[in-house]
Amino acid sequence: MKNNPQPPKLFLRFFRWYCRPELRDSIEGDLLELYHERVKEKGRRKADVFFIKDVMQLLRPHIMRMKDRKQINHYGMFKNHFPARHFAKIGWRNLMRNKSYAAINFTGLTIGIAACLLIFLIVQFETSFDNFHAKKDHIYRIVTEFQGPDGIRPGSGTPFPTAAALRQDFPLKEVAAIYRNTGGYYSPLEKTQGAPVKKFREDYAYYAEPQFFDIFDFGWLAGDRKTALSEPNTAVLTEDEANKFFGDWHEAIGKVIKFENKFDFKITGVLKNPPPNTDIPIQLMMSYATLRVKSSTFYENMEDWVSINGNNQCFVVLSTNLSQKQFDAQLKGFVKKHKPADYVKDGMRLQPLSDMHYNTEVGVFSGHSFSKQLIKVVSLIGMFLLTIACVNFINLATAQAVNRSKEVGVRKVLGSNRGQLVLQFISETFIITLFAVIFSVLIAEMVLPLLNSLLNTKLNRNFITDPVLLLFLCALIIGVTLLSGFYPALVLSGFNPIEALKNKIKAGRQRSISLRRTLVVVQFCIAQVLVIGTLVVVSQMDYFRNKSLGFDKDAIITVQFPGDSISRSKLNSLRDQLLSLRGIRDISYSFASPSDNGGWGSDFKYNNAPKQTDFNAQLKWADAAYFKLYNLQFVAGQPYGNSDTITGYVVNETLLSKLGVRDPKDAIGKYIGLWDEKFTYAPITGVVKDFNTRSLKRDIPPVIMGSWKNVFQKINIKLHPATINQTLTAIERLCNSTFPDGLYEYQFLDKKIADFYNNDQRLSQLYKIFACIAIFISCLGLYGLVSFMAVQRTKEVGIRKTLGASVIDIVYLFSREFTLLILIAFIIAAPLGYFFMRKWLDDFAYRITIGPGTFLLAIVASLLIAWLTVGYKAVKSALANPVKSLRTE
Amino acid sequence: MKRFQLGEFEEIVLLTIGVLFGEAYGVAIKKYIEDRLHRNVSMGALHTALVRLEDKGYIKSREGESTPERAGRPKKYFEITALGKKAMEYSKTTRDSLWSALPKNIFGIRKA
């Protein structure tokens, strides 16, 4: 029998695997008997084939083993239907038995999920910008690429004639120019006389060509979108604005609004309020044709290919057969054709609409760009918070597993298999998760208004009906359930029933302890990275707020005045009147404050050079009093004299170093000529120390200062700090009587400068909250673990105390391990935090260095908080009477 | 309503077990049906029928001896239970009554 042929082993094994155990041997015998018979009759190969055929044909429901056959349990948990009620009942009893653990688990999960949910809403909002336009995939903005000494810098603006020329040169119809009009005020032309004139500032007022509404889908309530803006001096309003101006938008059509008492606009249409997720938030849209009217400020700019204003933007829709690349190439020729030779270096390219919101370099009308990197960071934080919450769950569930070992033992003895137990524990997790998600939705709903005011966003409020969000919630429930429920379920279901029933399973003696330690380390690592990040962000924000800018900014206000010639003629008498007020120390007229958004830049000729410089200097127009008022320090020379026109310049140190002038004294007396040398040709009279002319995120540019009354638009007033309030009312009265057509508004300079960092400030608040949540959830878990340990080690503590251990020894016993774990977490977290925050700081020209203090603070704070959490339980169990703990059995 | 459930193939297997009386195990049943009725019987179909018959309580099994060809695997012998006999009888009587109700000429015409 030794050389007996054997049937194919693989199939035999396969058969043995799937066959029901009680049938296995007899059927296998039949198979083998047949096989050997067939080998004799038909040969081996045919016998093999028949064998395989037999095995495959035996693969039937009645022969295959089924998992839940013949098992018993009077709760019905092992029948084929899912025993939801049974699981719910047992799960609920368990939760009620350990209320504190349940509360810790539930709280941690709820907070984690709520944070995650809110972050999802933020990300959803930030990624939805301008996605409601039907042509969104083919819409592009034309941006200018400024060729600077340190590379290309894209800018949002294009010369005014660009749109018209594009329509002429290319077979494109959907090209639209839009110009945002900042400043000024608008008032409805009331028929009823006598009532005080309403004056409104509109943050988002534009001049746009009618084609704008062919490109972008903003809804119309009244008026014809094709023709509404084709005539000069026409405008459309949004519903809210129309209600504001005229009481009821239905009555708006045909009415007139005035801009600063200068231009009239007839209302030809009413727009629906634009959705919050657009980077072109419209309140008022005036016809672009108005700019071409002779009296317009921009009349001369309409054929000017040199000046570029960031507020004048151009949008196009490319036809499907034209790629972005092809059109970019064609734009090169377009620039060459139209721009003067000296300016051709500043080229044009397309920027897809989908890039606009994420590109913080170019900027958008809404001022609310949000980089992709930031989206990644925020989502990562969301995932981190969720992970921390899940880790709590895992740790507490495995620590608690001992308490349920008997239940597992009994269930196994009654015939349940591992799969069913896993299912049971996972479904318990599912229930907790489900409730946590429901609760976190409620929390999110409550917190959302706060978050909206914190971030200055309009996040979707009735988010519960959003299908995407529902999907996300379902994914969240499933993900959290599996993430936090699977491992504990495996541990619990893996107990040996004999050991479990004999009470041999002890906490802390299992392999899961090392995993628990690892998880605590992971948790605190995440928390500490967030803490370090937050500390760095906060101190950078402090630095922004408190760094000396090189000029005075306290107790100084700026007041805008109307820019017409009549108003300007009153400036001198106004100055005298203001200075006679007692609370005013000094006043000065200027174009802008020392540190201001936007600005005026130009190249220039230095010392009668034949060519313009290859860099732009920032131009700051201010009268001679400006230097004293702002306490600007001179390194050489002195301020120019008082004059209405340019008689001299003051430059800064950066400008000289750019020009290669070593000694500031050498520059005094050298002549500077700007674009039009007829009235800008003047000598340098002084050099000031560098001061920060813009946000500290950017470095100090070269600066040229001169006195040019025709562009002044601001009164800078230095006040006596003690009497600010009285002085302000006096100033208001004076300004209102001097400029009856103006809209009086003042701004404190320090407040204005702080506003540069609004976005960062908001984010830093958000980080603070997230870091707190991370630490809170981690400590919650720690508290749970320690209180569990305290219960487990009651006897041990009792014995130690009778043998002479002091309270401190016991507290040390409890906190030693966690201290070590947190230290390990810190060792991992510190370099990570350092690395990420260095990258973040790299974006700023002026930044703090991350010193050891930050890390020290992070670790000390984490340890202190952890000790406080652990300490409470530890001290409590250390103070317990050992007689009590030893007597109870 | 249905007192006894018995499929066509199950009935044949049940009858064969009766015929083989005490010698009925997998391979023997298979061969007998193949020889006698000239139809192919797959192992899968046969064993499924056996399992179902046993589940219904029409047959019972005992483990028997083994042979070298079976590599030590025992033969599983089947015999009909009392319930199984009742089921067979029920099946036969229902058919008989149907046969007797058949019009006499149904075959006559065709033969003629």
Tab-separated table of N, CA and C in Angstrom, chain A residues 1 4-5 32-47, chain B residues 68-69:
chain	number	residue	atom	x	y	z
A	1	MET	N	0.808	-1.210	0.000
A	1	MET	CA	0.000	0.000	0.000
A	1	MET	C	0.846	1.267	0.000
A	4	ASN	N	0.650	3.591	-2.984
A	4	ASN	CA	-0.707	3.931	-3.325
A	4	ASN	C	-0.807	5.383	-3.784
A	5	PRO	N	-1.482	5.602	-4.919
A	5	PRO	CA	-1.658	7.003	-5.337
A	5	PRO	C	-2.565	7.744	-4.354
A	32	LEU	N	-12.407	8.749	-0.771
A	32	LEU	CA	-11.160	8.008	-0.969
A	32	LEU	C	-11.437	6.652	-1.601
A	33	GLU	N	-12.505	6.001	-1.126
A	33	GLU	CA	-12.836	4.685	-1.663
A	33	GLU	C	-13.105	4.777	-3.155
A	34	LEU	N	-13.927	5.777	-3.529
A	34	LEU	CA	-14.232	5.976	-4.933
A	34	LEU	C	-12.973	6.274	-5.726
A	35	TYR	N	-12.124	7.108	-5.134
A	35	TYR	CA	-10.904	7.514	-5.820
A	35	TYR	C	-10.047	6.306	-6.158
A	36	HIS	N	-9.845	5.454	-5.152
A	36	HIS	CA	-8.979	4.300	-5.398
A	36	HIS	C	-9.586	3.359	-6.420
A	37	GLU	N	-10.900	3.232	-6.369
A	37	GLU	CA	-11.570	2.393	-7.361
A	37	GLU	C	-11.353	2.941	-8.766
A	38	ARG	N	-11.500	4.302	-8.879
A	38	ARG	CA	-11.358	4.928	-10.191
A	38	ARG	C	-9.932	4.856	-10.686
A	39	VAL	N	-8.965	4.932	-9.759
A	39	VAL	CA	-7.572	4.805	-10.176
A	39	VAL	C	-7.376	3.464	-10.853
A	40	LYS	N	-7.979	2.456	-10.255
A	40	LYS	CA	-7.834	1.120	-10.827
A	40	LYS	C	-8.526	1.034	-12.182
A	41	GLU	N	-9.709	1.605	-12.300
A	41	GLU	CA	-10.497	1.452	-13.516
A	41	GLU	C	-10.062	2.399	-14.633
A	42	LYS	N	-9.833	3.662	-14.301
A	42	LYS	CA	-9.668	4.679	-15.351
A	42	LYS	C	-8.301	5.337	-15.345
A	43	GLY	N	-7.484	4.981	-14.401
A	43	GLY	CA	-6.167	5.639	-14.349
A	43	GLY	C	-6.185	6.836	-13.429
A	44	ARG	N	-4.978	7.262	-13.075
A	44	ARG	CA	-4.835	8.239	-12.031
A	44	ARG	C	-5.370	9.624	-12.401
A	45	ARG	N	-5.059	10.001	-13.606
A	45	ARG	CA	-5.434	11.381	-13.948
A	45	ARG	C	-6.925	11.592	-13.934
A	46	LYS	N	-7.628	10.588	-14.549
A	46	LYS	CA	-9.084	10.724	-14.563
A	46	LYS	C	-9.635	10.677	-13.151
A	47	ALA	N	-9.034	9.825	-12.328
A	47	ALA	CA	-9.501	9.728	-10.945
A	47	ALA	C	-9.323	11.063	-10.227
B	68	PRO	N	-8.755	-0.423	4.092
B	68	PRO	CA	-7.512	0.295	3.737
B	68	PRO	C	-7.755	1.353	2.672
B	69	GLU	N	-8.679	1.083	1.701
B	69	GLU	CA	-8.937	2.070	0.651
B	69	GLU	C	-9.432	3.388	1.247
